[in-house]
Amino acid sequence: MKELLEYLARALVDKPDAVRVEVIESEKSLILQLHVDPEDVGKVIGKQGRIAKALRTVVKASAAKEGLKAIVEIVD
Amino acid sequence: MSKATETEAETTEEAIGAALEELGAERDQVEVEILEEPNKGLLGLRKARARVRVTVLDGEDVAKTAVEGLLAKMGVDGTVTTHRDGDELWLTIGGDSLAWLIGHHGYTLDALQVLVQAMVSRQIKSPARLVLDIEDYRARRKREIKSLAERTIGTVLARNEAISMRPMNAYERKIVHLVVGEYEGVASISTGVDPNRFVIITPA
């Protein structure tokens, strides 16, 4: 999940080196905190949150396939 | 196919600049391969010039690579094929047990399409409209919506009254509007707010 989110975020931002994903694990869910450069926040959120919503949907589907719940948080 | 050229100059940057000039492309629209590093040579002898090969990125290749990379990260064993349909570039993922990748009402597939489009438009200026499909999910939906629109138009004309269709996403609504445009005596309008926005077909 971590690699997937990192891959997607790096392909969307101007400063891929600043992309970092922290994983907080609990019993049955994963919280994925996506850190990007402050100037890139808009790129991973998109107009009306379109990109952020798509990132969440794709990561959730991928996690669900492995029986996990995943929550994506965007942090700058 | 992709346009490419090979150039040489004193430095790598100059060679790239010359290639961009020749191709009429910007730096972020191309892929650069360094064929030879500039070399001062021993005691200034046998001075080698920088040689580069510059290839203009092709929308189709970039999009295909983006989808393949995404599938690999998701652990999906699938193939990607491309074809053009009018102004749309279709990328079709083929493989076994991919229903989860389509998701309920195609939500996951829609999300994948949004991300691929965003990834590609970072590399290609004004890319084609991308349509991501899995097996023939969207192609089948497109046919279904076309035939539903045709049947509804028939009813509107027969009864001379407006009919509201079920909520559809922007792409599906566009298909309905295009079909309506081919008929005399009917018009269509979208109303409501996503995800409950729908088309009304009315007598014109």
mmCIF file of C-alpha atoms in Angstrom:
data_model
loop_
_atom_site.group_PDB
_atom_site.id
_atom_site.type_symbol
_atom_site.label_atom_id
_atom_site.label_comp_id
_atom_site.label_asym_id
_atom_site.label_seq_id
_atom_site.Cartn_x
_atom_site.Cartn_y
_atom_site.Cartn_z
ATOM 1 C CA MET A 1 0.000 0.000 0.000
ATOM 2 C CA LYS A 2 2.846 2.312 0.984
ATOM 3 C CA GLU A 3 4.713 1.707 -2.295
ATOM 4 C CA LEU A 4 1.553 2.224 -4.350
ATOM 5 C CA LEU A 5 0.759 5.573 -2.725
ATOM 6 C CA GLU A 6 4.384 6.712 -3.024
ATOM 7 C CA TYR A 7 4.458 5.755 -6.697
ATOM 8 C CA LEU A 8 1.244 7.630 -7.474
ATOM 9 C CA ALA A 9 2.224 10.719 -5.480
ATOM 10 C CA ARG A 10 5.704 10.900 -7.070
ATOM 11 C CA ALA A 11 4.156 10.764 -10.528
ATOM 12 C CA LEU A 12 1.895 13.717 -9.694
ATOM 13 C CA VAL A 13 4.164 16.255 -7.969
ATOM 14 C CA ASP A 14 6.970 18.607 -9.005
ATOM 15 C CA LYS A 15 9.231 17.519 -6.147
ATOM 16 C CA PRO A 16 9.090 13.720 -6.011
ATOM 17 C CA ASP A 17 12.010 13.599 -3.569
ATOM 18 C CA ALA A 18 9.852 15.287 -0.937
ATOM 19 C CA VAL A 19 7.197 12.543 -1.088
ATOM 20 C CA ARG A 20 7.077 10.406 2.031
ATOM 21 C CA VAL A 21 4.436 8.000 3.301
ATOM 22 C CA GLU A 22 4.172 7.116 6.975
ATOM 23 C CA VAL A 23 2.143 4.091 7.932
ATOM 24 C CA ILE A 24 0.307 3.817 11.209
ATOM 25 C CA GLU A 25 -0.924 0.285 11.705
ATOM 26 C CA SER A 26 -3.711 -0.877 13.916
ATOM 27 C CA GLU A 27 -5.504 -4.219 14.218
ATOM 28 C CA LYS A 28 -7.392 -4.162 10.925
ATOM 29 C CA SER A 29 -6.680 -0.776 9.410
ATOM 30 C CA LEU A 30 -3.797 1.185 7.989
ATOM 31 C CA ILE A 31 -3.490 4.929 8.189
ATOM 32 C CA LEU A 32 -1.270 6.174 5.390
ATOM 33 C CA GLN A 33 -0.005 9.689 5.942
ATOM 34 C CA LEU A 34 1.138 11.244 2.677
ATOM 35 C CA HIS A 35 3.711 14.007 3.063
ATOM 36 C CA VAL A 36 4.515 16.206 0.068
ATOM 37 C CA ASP A 37 6.275 19.518 -0.428
ATOM 38 C CA PRO A 38 3.959 22.382 0.647
ATOM 39 C CA GLU A 39 3.978 23.653 -2.949
ATOM 40 C CA ASP A 40 2.767 20.282 -4.210
ATOM 41 C CA VAL A 41 -0.245 19.889 -1.921
ATOM 42 C CA GLY A 42 -2.582 21.215 -4.610
ATOM 43 C CA LYS A 43 -1.275 18.601 -7.051
ATOM 44 C CA VAL A 44 -2.262 15.652 -4.857
ATOM 45 C CA ILE A 45 -5.607 17.212 -3.927
ATOM 46 C CA GLY A 46 -6.690 18.491 -7.344
ATOM 47 C CA LYS A 47 -9.636 20.632 -8.342
ATOM 48 C CA GLN A 48 -12.511 20.015 -5.926
ATOM 49 C CA GLY A 49 -10.446 17.240 -4.329
ATOM 50 C CA ARG A 50 -10.685 15.101 -7.454
ATOM 51 C CA ILE A 51 -7.149 13.686 -7.235
ATOM 52 C CA ALA A 52 -7.271 13.110 -3.458
ATOM 53 C CA LYS A 53 -10.559 11.262 -3.836
ATOM 54 C CA ALA A 54 -9.130 9.087 -6.615
ATOM 55 C CA LEU A 55 -6.007 8.322 -4.547
ATOM 56 C CA ARG A 56 -8.184 7.241 -1.610
ATOM 57 C CA THR A 57 -10.425 5.073 -3.794
ATOM 58 C CA VAL A 58 -7.514 3.272 -5.456
ATOM 59 C CA VAL A 59 -5.558 2.702 -2.240
ATOM 60 C CA LYS A 60 -8.728 1.512 -0.463
ATOM 61 C CA ALA A 61 -9.550 -0.960 -3.237
ATOM 62 C CA SER A 62 -6.003 -2.290 -3.187
ATOM 63 C CA ALA A 63 -6.103 -2.728 0.601
ATOM 64 C CA ALA A 64 -9.560 -4.286 0.549
ATOM 65 C CA LYS A 65 -8.258 -6.962 -1.772
ATOM 66 C CA GLU A 66 -5.896 -7.972 1.033
ATOM 67 C CA GLY A 67 -8.626 -7.783 3.651
ATOM 68 C CA LEU A 68 -7.429 -4.454 5.046
ATOM 69 C CA LYS A 69 -8.944 -1.059 5.570
ATOM 70 C CA ALA A 70 -6.815 1.876 4.501
ATOM 71 C CA ILE A 71 -7.225 5.563 5.222
ATOM 72 C CA VAL A 72 -5.180 8.148 3.339
ATOM 73 C CA GLU A 73 -4.344 11.438 5.045
ATOM 74 C CA ILE A 74 -2.599 14.259 3.220
ATOM 75 C CA VAL A 75 -0.087 16.215 5.289
ATOM 76 C CA ASP A 76 2.193 19.029 4.164
ATOM 77 C CA MET B 1 5.278 6.866 -33.992
ATOM 78 C CA SER B 2 7.732 8.874 -31.899
ATOM 79 C CA LYS B 3 9.870 11.580 -33.473
ATOM 80 C CA ALA B 4 13.557 11.395 -32.587
ATOM 81 C CA THR B 5 16.872 12.913 -33.572
ATOM 82 C CA GLU B 6 20.569 12.628 -32.763
ATOM 83 C CA THR B 7 22.777 15.668 -32.321
ATOM 84 C CA GLU B 8 26.289 16.502 -31.174
ATOM 85 C CA ALA B 9 27.921 19.584 -29.650
ATOM 86 C CA GLU B 10 30.654 20.711 -27.250
ATOM 87 C CA THR B 11 28.525 19.974 -24.182
ATOM 88 C CA THR B 12 25.578 17.691 -23.454
ATOM 89 C CA GLU B 13 23.306 20.670 -22.758
ATOM 90 C CA GLU B 14 24.152 22.282 -26.090
ATOM 91 C CA ALA B 15 23.458 19.035 -27.914
ATOM 92 C CA ILE B 16 20.077 18.700 -26.168
ATOM 93 C CA GLY B 17 19.285 22.329 -27.007
ATOM 94 C CA ALA B 18 20.043 21.740 -30.673
ATOM 95 C CA ALA B 19 17.862 18.622 -30.727
ATOM 96 C CA LEU B 20 14.927 20.445 -29.100
ATOM 97 C CA GLU B 21 15.307 23.222 -31.680
ATOM 98 C CA GLU B 22 15.199 20.686 -34.486
ATOM 99 C CA LEU B 23 12.187 18.821 -33.060
ATOM 100 C CA GLY B 24 10.337 21.948 -31.991
ATOM 101 C CA ALA B 25 9.783 20.433 -28.556
ATOM 102 C CA GLU B 26 10.143 21.522 -24.926
ATOM 103 C CA ARG B 27 12.535 19.932 -22.454
ATOM 104 C CA ASP B 28 9.779 18.203 -20.459
ATOM 105 C CA GLN B 29 8.208 16.655 -23.558
ATOM 106 C CA VAL B 30 11.213 14.550 -24.467
ATOM 107 C CA GLU B 31 13.347 11.683 -23.308
ATOM 108 C CA VAL B 32 17.114 12.192 -23.554
ATOM 109 C CA GLU B 33 19.627 9.418 -24.014
ATOM 110 C CA ILE B 34 23.284 10.364 -23.727
ATOM 111 C CA LEU B 35 25.184 8.455 -26.382
ATOM 112 C CA GLU B 36 28.569 9.975 -25.655
ATOM 113 C CA GLU B 37 29.827 12.168 -22.829
ATOM 114 C CA PRO B 38 32.050 15.046 -23.909
ATOM 115 C CA ASN B 39 35.663 14.094 -23.331
ATOM 116 C CA LYS B 40 38.596 16.477 -23.220
ATOM 117 C CA GLY B 41 40.950 13.641 -24.093
ATOM 118 C CA LEU B 42 44.536 13.179 -23.017
ATOM 119 C CA LEU B 43 46.548 16.390 -23.339
ATOM 120 C CA GLY B 44 43.681 17.890 -25.311
ATOM 121 C CA LEU B 45 43.998 15.288 -28.021
ATOM 122 C CA ARG B 46 41.176 13.256 -29.542
ATOM 123 C CA LYS B 47 38.529 15.543 -28.176
ATOM 124 C CA ALA B 48 35.149 13.736 -28.249
ATOM 125 C CA ARG B 49 32.015 15.787 -28.636
ATOM 126 C CA ALA B 50 28.827 15.188 -26.662
ATOM 127 C CA ARG B 51 26.322 13.107 -28.576
ATOM 128 C CA VAL B 52 22.677 12.681 -27.540
ATOM 129 C CA ARG B 53 19.551 11.038 -28.827
ATOM 130 C CA VAL B 54 16.369 12.976 -28.077
ATOM 131 C CA THR B 55 12.939 11.374 -28.495
ATOM 132 C CA VAL B 56 9.650 13.235 -28.322
ATOM 133 C CA LEU B 57 7.390 11.422 -25.871
ATOM 134 C CA ASP B 58 4.338 10.007 -27.513
ATOM 135 C CA GLY B 59 1.046 10.294 -25.600
ATOM 136 C CA GLU B 60 0.182 6.698 -26.295
ATOM 137 C CA ASP B 61 3.523 5.371 -24.996
ATOM 138 C CA VAL B 62 3.488 7.585 -21.896
ATOM 139 C CA ALA B 63 -0.071 6.560 -21.031
ATOM 140 C CA LYS B 64 0.642 2.870 -21.555
ATOM 141 C CA THR B 65 3.772 3.045 -19.390
ATOM 142 C CA ALA B 66 1.836 4.859 -16.644
ATOM 143 C CA VAL B 67 -0.883 2.193 -16.562
ATOM 144 C CA GLU B 68 1.636 -0.663 -16.622
ATOM 145 C CA GLY B 69 3.575 0.896 -13.736
ATOM 146 C CA LEU B 70 0.382 1.336 -11.754
ATOM 147 C CA LEU B 71 -0.691 -2.271 -12.318
ATOM 148 C CA ALA B 72 2.730 -3.520 -11.214
ATOM 149 C CA LYS B 73 2.489 -1.522 -7.962
ATOM 150 C CA MET B 74 -0.984 -2.923 -7.337
ATOM 151 C CA GLY B 75 0.245 -6.457 -7.884
ATOM 152 C CA VAL B 76 -2.061 -6.918 -10.872
ATOM 153 C CA ASP B 77 -1.037 -9.315 -13.583
ATOM 154 C CA GLY B 78 -2.562 -7.690 -16.654
ATOM 155 C CA THR B 79 -1.805 -6.534 -20.169
ATOM 156 C CA VAL B 80 -2.417 -3.072 -21.577
ATOM 157 C CA THR B 81 -3.506 -2.509 -25.168
ATOM 158 C CA THR B 82 -4.275 0.834 -26.805
ATOM 159 C CA HIS B 83 -6.486 1.996 -29.629
ATOM 160 C CA ARG B 84 -7.884 5.304 -30.831
ATOM 161 C CA ASP B 85 -11.605 5.977 -31.139
ATOM 162 C CA GLY B 86 -12.187 9.432 -32.609
ATOM 163 C CA ASP B 87 -10.516 11.942 -30.256
ATOM 164 C CA GLU B 88 -10.264 9.352 -27.462
ATOM 165 C CA LEU B 89 -7.243 7.237 -26.620
ATOM 166 C CA TRP B 90 -8.477 3.966 -25.135
ATOM 167 C CA LEU B 91 -6.241 1.973 -22.797
ATOM 168 C CA THR B 92 -7.647 -1.457 -22.130
ATOM 169 C CA ILE B 93 -6.431 -3.636 -19.291
ATOM 170 C CA GLY B 94 -6.861 -7.347 -19.886
ATOM 171 C CA GLY B 95 -6.454 -10.117 -17.349
ATOM 172 C CA ASP B 96 -8.200 -12.528 -14.986
ATOM 173 C CA SER B 97 -10.306 -11.641 -11.926
ATOM 174 C CA LEU B 98 -10.162 -7.886 -12.398
ATOM 175 C CA ALA B 99 -13.708 -7.120 -11.192
ATOM 176 C CA TRP B 100 -12.323 -5.602 -7.946
ATOM 177 C CA LEU B 101 -10.343 -3.154 -10.080
ATOM 178 C CA ILE B 102 -13.568 -1.959 -11.715
ATOM 179 C CA GLY B 103 -15.372 -1.600 -8.396
ATOM 180 C CA HIS B 104 -19.003 -0.836 -7.605
ATOM 181 C CA HIS B 105 -20.527 1.021 -10.602
ATOM 182 C CA GLY B 106 -16.998 1.411 -11.957
ATOM 183 C CA TYR B 107 -15.898 3.797 -9.174
ATOM 184 C CA THR B 108 -12.437 2.254 -8.821
ATOM 185 C CA LEU B 109 -11.939 2.261 -12.586
ATOM 186 C CA ASP B 110 -13.023 5.934 -12.711
ATOM 187 C CA ALA B 111 -10.480 6.762 -9.964
ATOM 188 C CA LEU B 112 -7.709 4.936 -11.838
ATOM 189 C CA GLN B 113 -8.612 6.903 -14.964
ATOM 190 C CA VAL B 114 -8.426 10.232 -13.094
ATOM 191 C CA LEU B 115 -4.949 9.347 -11.797
ATOM 192 C CA VAL B 116 -3.621 8.094 -15.129
ATOM 193 C CA GLN B 117 -4.912 11.218 -16.894
ATOM 194 C CA ALA B 118 -3.218 13.413 -14.246
ATOM 195 C CA MET B 119 0.060 11.471 -14.506
ATOM 196 C CA VAL B 120 0.086 11.679 -18.303
ATOM 197 C CA SER B 121 -0.848 15.363 -18.550
ATOM 198 C CA ARG B 122 2.219 16.181 -16.438
ATOM 199 C CA GLN B 123 4.416 14.818 -19.217
ATOM 200 C CA ILE B 124 2.432 15.597 -22.344
ATOM 201 C CA LYS B 125 1.053 19.012 -23.204
ATOM 202 C CA SER B 126 -2.613 18.746 -24.236
ATOM 203 C CA PRO B 127 -2.855 14.956 -24.273
ATOM 204 C CA ALA B 128 -5.709 13.132 -25.950
ATOM 205 C CA ARG B 129 -8.784 12.356 -23.885
ATOM 206 C CA LEU B 130 -7.888 9.110 -22.121
ATOM 207 C CA VAL B 131 -10.375 6.361 -21.520
ATOM 208 C CA LEU B 132 -9.232 3.558 -19.254
ATOM 209 C CA ASP B 133 -11.092 0.294 -19.642
ATOM 210 C CA ILE B 134 -10.892 -3.142 -18.052
ATOM 211 C CA GLU B 135 -11.761 -6.041 -20.331
ATOM 212 C CA ASP B 136 -14.713 -4.503 -22.217
ATOM 213 C CA TYR B 137 -16.475 -2.907 -19.224
ATOM 214 C CA ARG B 138 -16.666 0.645 -20.588
ATOM 215 C CA ALA B 139 -17.071 -0.418 -24.204
ATOM 216 C CA ARG B 140 -20.080 -2.511 -23.142
ATOM 217 C CA ARG B 141 -21.476 0.325 -20.972
ATOM 218 C CA LYS B 142 -21.101 2.682 -23.912
ATOM 219 C CA ARG B 143 -23.127 0.347 -26.140
ATOM 220 C CA GLU B 144 -25.763 -0.116 -23.414
ATOM 221 C CA ILE B 145 -26.137 3.625 -22.864
ATOM 222 C CA LYS B 146 -26.380 4.271 -26.611
ATOM 223 C CA SER B 147 -29.165 1.752 -26.991
ATOM 224 C CA LEU B 148 -30.923 2.997 -23.823
ATOM 225 C CA ALA B 149 -30.755 6.556 -25.214
ATOM 226 C CA GLU B 150 -32.172 5.401 -28.563
ATOM 227 C CA ARG B 151 -35.076 3.598 -26.880
ATOM 228 C CA THR B 152 -35.793 6.623 -24.683
ATOM 229 C CA ILE B 153 -35.755 8.950 -27.704
ATOM 230 C CA GLY B 154 -38.291 6.644 -29.357
ATOM 231 C CA THR B 155 -40.593 6.915 -26.338
ATOM 232 C CA VAL B 156 -40.188 10.706 -26.087
ATOM 233 C CA LEU B 157 -41.144 11.089 -29.756
ATOM 234 C CA ALA B 158 -44.065 8.633 -29.502
ATOM 235 C CA ARG B 159 -45.587 10.235 -26.382
ATOM 236 C CA ASN B 160 -44.423 13.788 -27.081
ATOM 237 C CA GLU B 161 -43.353 14.212 -23.454
ATOM 238 C CA ALA B 162 -40.037 14.651 -21.603
ATOM 239 C CA ILE B 163 -38.375 11.674 -19.912
ATOM 240 C CA SER B 164 -35.732 11.832 -17.147
ATOM 241 C CA MET B 165 -33.000 9.209 -17.308
ATOM 242 C CA ARG B 166 -31.244 7.658 -14.312
ATOM 243 C CA PRO B 167 -28.209 9.471 -12.811
ATOM 244 C CA MET B 168 -25.049 9.101 -14.895
ATOM 245 C CA ASN B 169 -21.469 10.318 -14.730
ATOM 246 C CA ALA B 170 -20.188 13.024 -17.091
ATOM 247 C CA TYR B 171 -18.884 10.570 -19.673
ATOM 248 C CA GLU B 172 -22.166 8.636 -19.810
ATOM 249 C CA ARG B 173 -24.182 11.854 -20.077
ATOM 250 C CA LYS B 174 -22.001 12.948 -22.978
ATOM 251 C CA ILE B 175 -22.811 9.710 -24.807
ATOM 252 C CA VAL B 176 -26.556 10.411 -24.378
ATOM 253 C CA HIS B 177 -26.174 14.024 -25.605
ATOM 254 C CA LEU B 178 -24.283 12.804 -28.684
ATOM 255 C CA VAL B 179 -26.979 10.249 -29.524
ATOM 256 C CA VAL B 180 -29.748 12.849 -29.041
ATOM 257 C CA GLY B 181 -27.833 15.184 -31.365
ATOM 258 C CA GLU B 182 -28.224 12.648 -34.168
ATOM 259 C CA TYR B 183 -32.031 12.764 -33.995
ATOM 260 C CA GLU B 184 -34.535 15.366 -35.224
ATOM 261 C CA GLY B 185 -37.305 16.532 -32.904
ATOM 262 C CA VAL B 186 -35.595 15.868 -29.561
ATOM 263 C CA ALA B 187 -33.260 17.822 -27.264
ATOM 264 C CA SER B 188 -31.414 16.928 -24.081
ATOM 265 C CA ILE B 189 -30.301 18.755 -20.967
ATOM 266 C CA SER B 190 -28.428 17.696 -17.833
ATOM 267 C CA THR B 191 -29.736 18.658 -14.427
ATOM 268 C CA GLY B 192 -29.087 17.902 -10.739
ATOM 269 C CA VAL B 193 -25.811 17.670 -8.846
ATOM 270 C CA ASP B 194 -23.218 14.878 -9.130
ATOM 271 C CA PRO B 195 -23.389 11.988 -8.323
ATOM 272 C CA ASN B 196 -27.134 12.371 -8.969
ATOM 273 C CA ARG B 197 -26.878 14.476 -12.113
ATOM 274 C CA PHE B 198 -29.058 13.106 -14.897
ATOM 275 C CA VAL B 199 -30.195 13.806 -18.453
ATOM 276 C CA ILE B 200 -33.718 14.812 -19.455
ATOM 277 C CA ILE B 201 -34.698 14.131 -23.040
ATOM 278 C CA THR B 202 -37.437 16.460 -24.267
ATOM 279 C CA PRO B 203 -39.390 16.955 -27.476
ATOM 280 C CA ALA B 204 -37.713 19.827 -29.366
#
